[in-house]
Amino acid sequence: MSSSPIADQKPSTTDATTSERKEDINNAVIRLAGNSQDGIQTIGGLLARLAGRSAQEVMTYMTIPSTISGGASIFQVRIGSGEVLSPGDDADFLIAFYQDSYENHISTLREDGVCLYDTDHVEPDLTDSRVTFVGVPMTSTTIEAIGGSARDRGKNIFVLGLLTNLFDLQREKLVHIIETQFKNKHESVLRNAMLAFDAGYAYQLGDIFNRSYEFHPGEADSEERITTDGNTALTYGLLAAGVRYGAGYPITPWSSIMEQLRSELPKYGGIFVQSEDELAAISTAIGCAYSGHLAVTGSSGPGLSLKMEALGYASMAELPLIVINVQRGGPSTGLPTSVEQSDLMQAIYGSHGDTPRVILAPKDVEDCYYIAIEAARIAREFSTPVVILTDQALSSRIEAFAEPDLSGVVTPELDIEPRDEDFKPYPFDAQTNHAPPGTKMSGGKYPVVTGLEHDEWGHPSSNPEIHQKMTDRRRDKLKRLATSLPSPEIHGAEEGEVLLIGWGSTWGPIREAVNAARGNGQGVSAIHLRHIHPMPEGIDKIMEGFNRFLVIEMNDEGMYGYGQLATLLRARYANPKIQSLTKCDGIGFKIREIIAAIEKSGN
Amino acid sequence: MSTAAPAEPEKLTKKALISDHPTWCPACGDFAVLAAFFKVLEKLQIPHEKICTVAGIGCASRFPYFVNSHGLHYIHGRVLPLAMGISLSRPDLHVFAFGGDGDGFSIGGNHLEHCARKNPNLTYIIMDNFVYGLTKKQTSPTSPLGFKSKTDPGGAIDQPVNPMKKLISSSASFIARTHAAQVKHMMEMFERAIKHPGFSVVEVLSECVIFYKGAFDDGNPRKGGEFELIEEKAWDDTPEDDARHDVTSEADAYAIADIQYPGKFGVFYQNERPSKNTLEQQGIDASREKCAGADARDLLKKRFALMK
């Protein structure tokens, strides 16, 4: 797939008889740059939903300043009819609302790209012959269209109208989406939005810009696709998995999951508690888990650190619990609205003592839904805490994907059937089996679940032999899990020069880089780990087909030159050919960065 | 549904509730608390399997091991949010949380405030001995000024917490204070606490005979002290009643809480506002009614339709 599809199909500008001609394009990257109160996310979101409905592939990327109001904000939307795997290295179109939006983002526009700017606020350097400038008085035209108000709210919708015309988007569908979006607002809001939209749609670019575009029709069946962000997908995955109880404390970028759970769970007969802090949140969730319900808590990196002591308790007591960590830039308060994958070691090894637990990571928005179901399955079956490591990029990014099949929806059951006289919650030779409160104990002895080391019956014991056997037991049950996990799928050929290894939200860019490298005849393939701890078996078998390995992740190379997953893989396979590509700039990988690293890794 | 008549539930006896022999030091005040707790459970005949005892860390927090009931021994200071999770997700249970002054007022102080404010249906019994016992005599949040400990060899300098005032200001809906040497009074307080719908707290002055011997003698008539009871209003329109304590008045409760040590014993405050359990259930009922009994699959289907 070409990264500059428009440039490849540039119409002949010498054809003076054609005042406007539609270019057939595969995909386009549109970057909207303004301030956070301009409603840039609204246009981006509407475009994404339209694309999802029109059988186009779509992926978005946005930054919101971590200020309450104001500050620069961007929303990048990539729409295409092929496989859209990343938000795009460079923009084909830049829509600049202000002078600083123009100045800060003009460098992200590819050569031959188009800069649409608001002539009321932006004075571009028109001598820059790299790009095509198209000036539109966005602010004043919007004010004029809405009628008299000096406020410029609505220029986002004006721009949406402009783009609808420029890209020949399906106007009726979009109008319907706008109407749905504003249906709960005052009627004047919808009226003004439609006035702004129509003004944008009718705006004649003809004199200054005689191009317009049309996307290849998509192939997916649009009736069966949904368009949403990662946090929402994860929320509904939890609901589908039968999770009915949980607790949390607000922190960016986790909050939207707890907000949705708080309002959705009562419909399912469940409860989500807003706790006073992170320690209380995980404790309330553990209380629900002890009571016989699979429960959820979550946070971002700083909150996961606070939950660590209690998470260790869940490992020791062997309680089923899902802990979501929407990773952001760290350490400390770090970069609250930027992406990073630097909590891997914390997720696996945080907390005191040896605390085996399961770590899963979704690869894209759709996978956020399925990883929640997988986490619930593992937590229940192995009676263990499971950490889901998602990240800021996945949390807010919008993608379109096939509507989930609901045949696997889990109806949770509370097991308080009476237990036999010989009941043992922690048998050495079988799976953990708790008797939640409310269970009648036929032998008359009731269990006390404890964080002290304990024997098979759960009685506290500091016997050296028991501590060793129980440590083995807690570890071995997750080793059993590992043997039941599928080996990662190989993208590309089974043999080649370089195998890329990734985890989490780098899936898209890595896959796109593999496609590009293979297109150039390079022997590059990739595997992606969804089950990070324990790792599935068979990775070493896959590695046998390649000469070197490049582990790609968004964290620091540390003292010894390797990222967090690379360190683990080197420890596990003791293979010196495992190399590491890391970065910590708060922005996802660009395809060209990966390609460059593949080339460098051979030297 | 089974047509057979339900079997007569077994009578709950103290014998059935006794578990491991407590590992507390001989003569520890907590023994009396345990005995009183057994007697109240026996009196109230709560179904055995519905009793759930939980605790954090400390001497008093060993409690669940000494009660033969479903139980959980948790981490230091976090027992209340844990107990809230149990209570909210299992309203069929009777949840009892136990702890000491360190667990409740120091490391868990923030949770006490918020649990009180949220008002989940559970009973919290604090065995306050004014000292850290398990770690062998450090100053506790309720140690009086001048108390000599391993962390304050020259005497405690930090103002102690006033548990009653802290609880009143946090909007706890049932607040009582008793003394481990006054078993009958203790049982009465426990019974009233258990019957209170919402978050009920009983502070029991429970002596640590090893590290703070004689701490509560001033409240014990057998040791020459005075056990002064709170006289609650009878609402009988008599002139004497005017002077009696109104348990629904925060101002009255503060006034008693301000009385110098050993102060008064009894119910300081009680307010039957709806528990969090009730309020959450109302939210569930309203939501369920709005969805007209839709099941999980219907609800998800409907939500996905909006994402198309």
Tab-separated table of C-alpha atoms in Angstrom, chain B residues 6-275:
chain	number	residue	atom	x	y	z
B	6	PRO	CA	-37.382	-26.539	54.042
B	7	ALA	CA	-35.352	-28.335	56.661
B	8	GLU	CA	-35.431	-26.750	60.080
B	9	PRO	CA	-32.302	-24.601	60.173
B	10	GLU	CA	-29.791	-25.751	62.715
B	11	LYS	CA	-29.700	-23.661	65.843
B	12	LEU	CA	-26.635	-21.458	66.033
B	13	THR	CA	-24.715	-22.140	69.222
B	14	LYS	CA	-21.632	-20.642	70.753
B	15	LYS	CA	-20.044	-24.063	70.441
B	16	ALA	CA	-20.505	-24.028	66.677
B	17	LEU	CA	-18.925	-20.584	66.483
B	18	ILE	CA	-15.783	-21.414	68.439
B	19	SER	CA	-12.749	-21.913	66.255
B	20	ASP	CA	-9.019	-21.962	66.994
B	21	HIS	CA	-8.032	-20.922	70.502
B	22	PRO	CA	-7.184	-17.213	70.304
B	23	THR	CA	-3.491	-16.416	70.196
B	24	TRP	CA	-4.007	-13.218	72.180
B	25	CYS	CA	-1.983	-12.739	75.377
B	26	PRO	CA	-3.666	-14.064	78.530
B	27	ALA	CA	-6.025	-11.439	80.021
B	28	CYS	CA	-6.184	-9.400	76.778
B	29	GLY	CA	-9.387	-7.377	76.590
B	30	ASP	CA	-10.163	-8.850	73.178
B	31	PHE	CA	-11.196	-12.195	74.748
B	32	ALA	CA	-14.202	-10.489	76.296
B	33	VAL	CA	-15.085	-8.882	72.956
B	34	LEU	CA	-15.026	-12.289	71.281
B	35	ALA	CA	-17.185	-13.835	74.005
B	36	ALA	CA	-19.713	-11.001	73.769
B	37	PHE	CA	-19.799	-11.333	69.985
B	38	PHE	CA	-20.556	-15.064	70.242
B	39	LYS	CA	-23.384	-14.428	72.704
B	40	VAL	CA	-24.995	-11.780	70.499
B	41	LEU	CA	-24.813	-14.028	67.422
B	42	GLU	CA	-26.353	-16.810	69.458
B	43	LYS	CA	-29.127	-14.513	70.585
B	44	LEU	CA	-29.857	-13.176	67.099
B	45	GLN	CA	-29.700	-16.645	65.460
B	46	ILE	CA	-28.140	-15.425	62.217
B	47	PRO	CA	-27.817	-18.369	59.777
B	48	HIS	CA	-24.307	-19.718	60.296
B	49	GLU	CA	-23.214	-19.598	56.652
B	50	LYS	CA	-24.354	-15.976	56.313
B	51	ILE	CA	-21.944	-14.708	58.955
B	52	CYS	CA	-18.864	-13.122	57.411
B	53	THR	CA	-16.043	-11.803	59.601
B	54	VAL	CA	-13.215	-9.762	58.085
B	55	ALA	CA	-10.236	-7.850	59.435
B	56	GLY	CA	-7.046	-6.046	58.491
B	57	ILE	CA	-3.772	-6.318	60.427
B	58	GLY	CA	-3.095	-6.043	64.149
B	59	CYS	CA	-3.815	-8.025	67.324
B	60	ALA	CA	-7.545	-7.365	67.123
B	61	SER	CA	-7.480	-8.197	63.416
B	62	ARG	CA	-6.762	-11.846	64.212
B	63	PHE	CA	-10.461	-11.998	65.105
B	64	PRO	CA	-11.696	-13.935	62.009
B	65	TYR	CA	-9.428	-16.879	62.891
B	66	PHE	CA	-11.178	-17.235	66.230
B	67	VAL	CA	-14.705	-17.264	64.853
B	68	ASN	CA	-15.842	-20.358	62.999
B	69	SER	CA	-17.548	-18.508	60.137
B	70	HIS	CA	-16.734	-17.476	56.616
B	71	GLY	CA	-13.910	-15.033	57.061
B	72	LEU	CA	-11.114	-13.084	55.495
B	73	HIS	CA	-7.864	-11.794	56.941
B	74	TYR	CA	-6.819	-8.856	54.755
B	75	ILE	CA	-3.983	-6.332	54.485
B	76	HIS	CA	-3.288	-3.479	56.898
B	77	GLY	CA	-5.847	-0.683	57.005
B	78	ARG	CA	-8.034	-1.660	54.045
B	79	VAL	CA	-10.659	-3.828	55.679
B	80	LEU	CA	-13.519	-1.344	55.272
B	81	PRO	CA	-13.450	-0.969	51.469
B	82	LEU	CA	-13.085	-4.760	51.321
B	83	ALA	CA	-16.072	-5.261	53.631
B	84	MET	CA	-18.055	-2.788	51.524
B	85	GLY	CA	-17.398	-4.911	48.416
B	86	ILE	CA	-18.711	-7.966	50.255
B	87	SER	CA	-21.771	-6.165	51.587
B	88	LEU	CA	-22.742	-4.522	48.279
B	89	SER	CA	-22.254	-7.600	46.129
B	90	ARG	CA	-23.826	-9.948	48.693
B	91	PRO	CA	-26.631	-8.187	50.550
B	92	ASP	CA	-27.729	-11.600	51.875
B	93	LEU	CA	-24.710	-11.719	54.214
B	94	HIS	CA	-24.083	-10.248	57.655
B	95	VAL	CA	-20.714	-8.575	57.376
B	96	PHE	CA	-18.609	-7.843	60.474
B	97	ALA	CA	-15.312	-5.997	60.267
B	98	PHE	CA	-12.843	-6.010	63.162
B	99	GLY	CA	-9.697	-4.068	63.892
B	100	GLY	CA	-7.701	-1.966	66.252
B	101	ASP	CA	-6.858	1.713	66.581
B	102	GLY	CA	-3.834	1.535	64.250
B	103	ASP	CA	-5.733	-0.271	61.503
B	104	GLY	CA	-8.818	1.937	61.822
B	105	PHE	CA	-7.591	5.427	62.711
B	106	SER	CA	-4.058	5.518	61.323
B	107	ILE	CA	-3.276	3.515	58.170
B	108	GLY	CA	-6.990	3.070	57.446
B	109	GLY	CA	-8.164	6.491	58.623
B	110	ASN	CA	-9.185	7.701	55.198
B	111	HIS	CA	-11.229	4.583	54.525
B	112	LEU	CA	-13.061	4.965	57.838
B	113	GLU	CA	-14.194	8.433	56.832
B	114	HIS	CA	-15.348	7.382	53.394
B	115	CYS	CA	-16.984	4.162	54.507
B	116	ALA	CA	-18.935	6.196	57.072
B	117	ARG	CA	-20.003	8.654	54.396
B	118	LYS	CA	-21.035	5.906	51.967
B	119	ASN	CA	-22.951	3.995	54.645
B	120	PRO	CA	-22.781	0.376	53.434
B	121	ASN	CA	-24.699	-2.133	55.522
B	122	LEU	CA	-22.055	-3.629	57.833
B	123	THR	CA	-20.850	-3.525	61.433
B	124	TYR	CA	-17.344	-2.417	62.398
B	125	ILE	CA	-15.969	-3.236	65.842
B	126	ILE	CA	-12.825	-1.337	66.809
B	127	MET	CA	-10.861	-2.757	69.728
B	128	ASP	CA	-9.047	0.382	70.834
B	129	ASN	CA	-6.134	-0.215	73.204
B	130	PHE	CA	-4.284	3.108	72.671
B	131	VAL	CA	-1.085	1.315	71.644
B	132	TYR	CA	0.504	-0.771	68.890
B	133	GLY	CA	0.628	-4.223	70.472
B	134	LEU	CA	1.513	-6.641	67.674
B	135	THR	CA	4.673	-4.660	66.897
B	136	LYS	CA	5.425	-4.328	70.641
B	137	LYS	CA	4.635	-0.882	71.954
B	138	GLN	CA	4.808	2.015	69.562
B	139	THR	CA	2.641	5.141	69.860
B	140	SER	CA	-0.807	4.673	68.309
B	141	PRO	CA	-3.147	7.360	66.935
B	142	THR	CA	-5.172	7.179	70.153
B	143	SER	CA	-2.202	7.112	72.592
B	144	PRO	CA	-2.696	10.018	74.986
B	145	LEU	CA	-0.227	12.898	75.101
B	146	GLY	CA	2.781	11.941	77.214
B	147	PHE	CA	2.371	8.167	76.693
B	148	LYS	CA	5.841	6.614	76.725
B	149	SER	CA	6.485	4.107	73.961
B	150	LYS	CA	9.394	2.793	71.899
B	151	THR	CA	8.741	5.499	69.313
B	152	ASP	CA	8.156	8.213	71.937
B	153	PRO	CA	10.486	7.379	74.822
B	154	GLY	CA	10.002	10.894	76.120
B	155	GLY	CA	6.224	10.707	75.875
B	156	ALA	CA	3.807	11.101	72.937
B	157	ILE	CA	3.690	14.635	71.529
B	158	ASP	CA	1.077	14.272	68.763
B	159	GLN	CA	-2.523	15.107	69.567
B	160	PRO	CA	-4.512	11.836	69.659
B	161	VAL	CA	-7.509	11.149	67.450
B	162	ASN	CA	-10.899	11.500	69.120
B	163	PRO	CA	-12.653	8.511	67.521
B	164	MET	CA	-16.180	9.669	68.345
B	165	LYS	CA	-15.656	13.140	66.892
B	166	LYS	CA	-14.003	11.686	63.811
B	167	LEU	CA	-16.952	9.359	63.258
B	168	ILE	CA	-19.576	12.054	63.827
B	169	SER	CA	-17.886	14.410	61.374
B	170	SER	CA	-17.705	11.599	58.802
B	171	SER	CA	-21.489	11.071	58.959
B	172	ALA	CA	-21.326	7.524	60.329
B	173	SER	CA	-24.954	6.532	60.845
B	174	PHE	CA	-24.497	4.510	64.064
B	175	ILE	CA	-21.755	5.375	66.580
B	176	ALA	CA	-21.353	3.709	69.981
B	177	ARG	CA	-18.642	3.354	72.596
B	178	THR	CA	-18.247	0.608	75.172
B	179	HIS	CA	-15.704	-1.063	77.461
B	180	ALA	CA	-14.416	-4.637	77.251
B	181	ALA	CA	-14.825	-5.073	80.994
B	182	GLN	CA	-18.578	-4.305	80.726
B	183	VAL	CA	-19.786	-7.383	78.888
B	184	LYS	CA	-23.511	-6.727	79.243
B	185	HIS	CA	-23.194	-3.193	77.894
B	186	MET	CA	-20.898	-4.388	75.153
B	187	MET	CA	-23.481	-6.990	74.072
B	188	GLU	CA	-26.221	-4.376	74.043
B	189	MET	CA	-24.120	-2.089	71.847
B	190	PHE	CA	-23.261	-4.949	69.469
B	191	GLU	CA	-26.885	-5.966	69.166
B	192	ARG	CA	-28.039	-2.442	68.415
B	193	ALA	CA	-25.203	-1.991	65.928
B	194	ILE	CA	-26.071	-5.212	64.096
B	195	LYS	CA	-29.744	-4.240	63.900
B	196	HIS	CA	-28.897	-0.799	62.518
B	197	PRO	CA	-29.427	-0.618	58.746
B	198	GLY	CA	-26.219	0.943	57.382
B	199	PHE	CA	-22.699	1.453	58.664
B	200	SER	CA	-22.534	0.875	62.431
B	201	VAL	CA	-19.369	1.386	64.458
B	202	VAL	CA	-18.663	0.352	68.023
B	203	GLU	CA	-15.462	1.464	69.693
B	204	VAL	CA	-14.535	-0.944	72.495
B	205	LEU	CA	-11.893	0.146	74.997
B	206	SER	CA	-9.974	-3.124	75.166
B	207	GLU	CA	-6.945	-3.225	77.384
B	208	CYS	CA	-3.519	-4.377	76.253
B	209	VAL	CA	-2.285	-5.927	79.481
B	210	ILE	CA	1.285	-6.203	78.194
B	211	PHE	CA	2.020	-2.792	76.691
B	212	TYR	CA	-0.565	-0.479	78.241
B	213	LYS	CA	-1.708	-2.092	81.456
B	214	GLY	CA	-4.395	-0.233	83.340
B	215	ALA	CA	-5.177	2.090	80.419
B	216	PHE	CA	-8.927	1.844	80.972
B	217	ASP	CA	-9.147	1.434	84.741
B	218	ASP	CA	-10.681	4.911	84.964
B	219	GLY	CA	-13.720	3.550	83.137
B	220	ASN	CA	-13.902	0.351	85.175
B	221	PRO	CA	-15.709	0.420	88.541
B	222	ARG	CA	-13.949	-2.792	89.615
B	223	LYS	CA	-10.650	-0.930	89.301
B	224	GLY	CA	-11.912	2.159	91.099
B	225	GLY	CA	-13.081	4.006	87.992
B	226	GLU	CA	-16.504	5.118	86.828
B	227	PHE	CA	-18.490	3.618	83.950
B	228	GLU	CA	-20.805	6.489	83.149
B	229	LEU	CA	-23.628	5.671	80.759
B	230	ILE	CA	-25.216	7.986	78.240
B	231	GLU	CA	-28.815	8.551	79.182
B	232	GLU	CA	-30.823	8.563	75.975
B	233	LYS	CA	-34.018	10.509	75.542
B	234	ALA	CA	-37.144	8.463	76.167
B	235	TRP	CA	-39.287	11.044	74.297
B	236	ASP	CA	-41.746	10.858	77.202
B	237	ASP	CA	-42.488	14.593	77.503
B	238	THR	CA	-41.099	14.734	81.016
B	239	PRO	CA	-38.917	17.607	82.219
B	240	GLU	CA	-36.089	15.107	82.938
B	241	ASP	CA	-36.085	14.103	79.287
B	242	ASP	CA	-34.912	17.563	78.252
B	243	ALA	CA	-31.557	16.917	79.829
B	244	ARG	CA	-31.171	13.493	78.208
B	245	HIS	CA	-29.132	12.785	75.086
B	246	ASP	CA	-30.767	12.982	71.643
B	247	VAL	CA	-28.996	10.300	69.569
B	248	THR	CA	-30.197	11.946	66.359
B	249	SER	CA	-28.422	15.206	67.156
B	250	GLU	CA	-24.863	15.662	65.929
B	251	ALA	CA	-24.421	18.641	68.245
B	252	ASP	CA	-25.387	16.519	71.284
B	253	ALA	CA	-23.054	13.780	70.124
B	254	TYR	CA	-20.158	16.231	69.766
B	255	ALA	CA	-20.847	17.545	73.259
B	256	ILE	CA	-20.521	14.071	74.791
B	257	ALA	CA	-17.501	13.282	72.640
B	258	ASP	CA	-15.829	16.351	74.130
B	259	ILE	CA	-16.128	15.113	77.713
B	260	GLN	CA	-12.736	14.382	79.153
B	261	TYR	CA	-11.470	10.791	79.366
B	262	PRO	CA	-12.832	8.288	80.330
B	263	GLY	CA	-15.977	10.061	79.104
B	264	LYS	CA	-19.356	8.396	78.651
B	265	PHE	CA	-20.404	5.084	77.160
B	266	GLY	CA	-23.379	4.158	75.004
B	267	VAL	CA	-24.863	5.241	71.686
B	268	PHE	CA	-23.508	8.650	70.694
B	269	TYR	CA	-25.334	8.995	67.418
B	270	GLN	CA	-27.820	7.126	65.262
B	271	ASN	CA	-29.446	8.239	62.039
B	272	GLU	CA	-31.399	5.849	59.866
B	273	ARG	CA	-30.585	7.333	56.503
B	274	PRO	CA	-30.737	4.918	53.529
B	275	SER	CA	-27.709	2.643	53.307
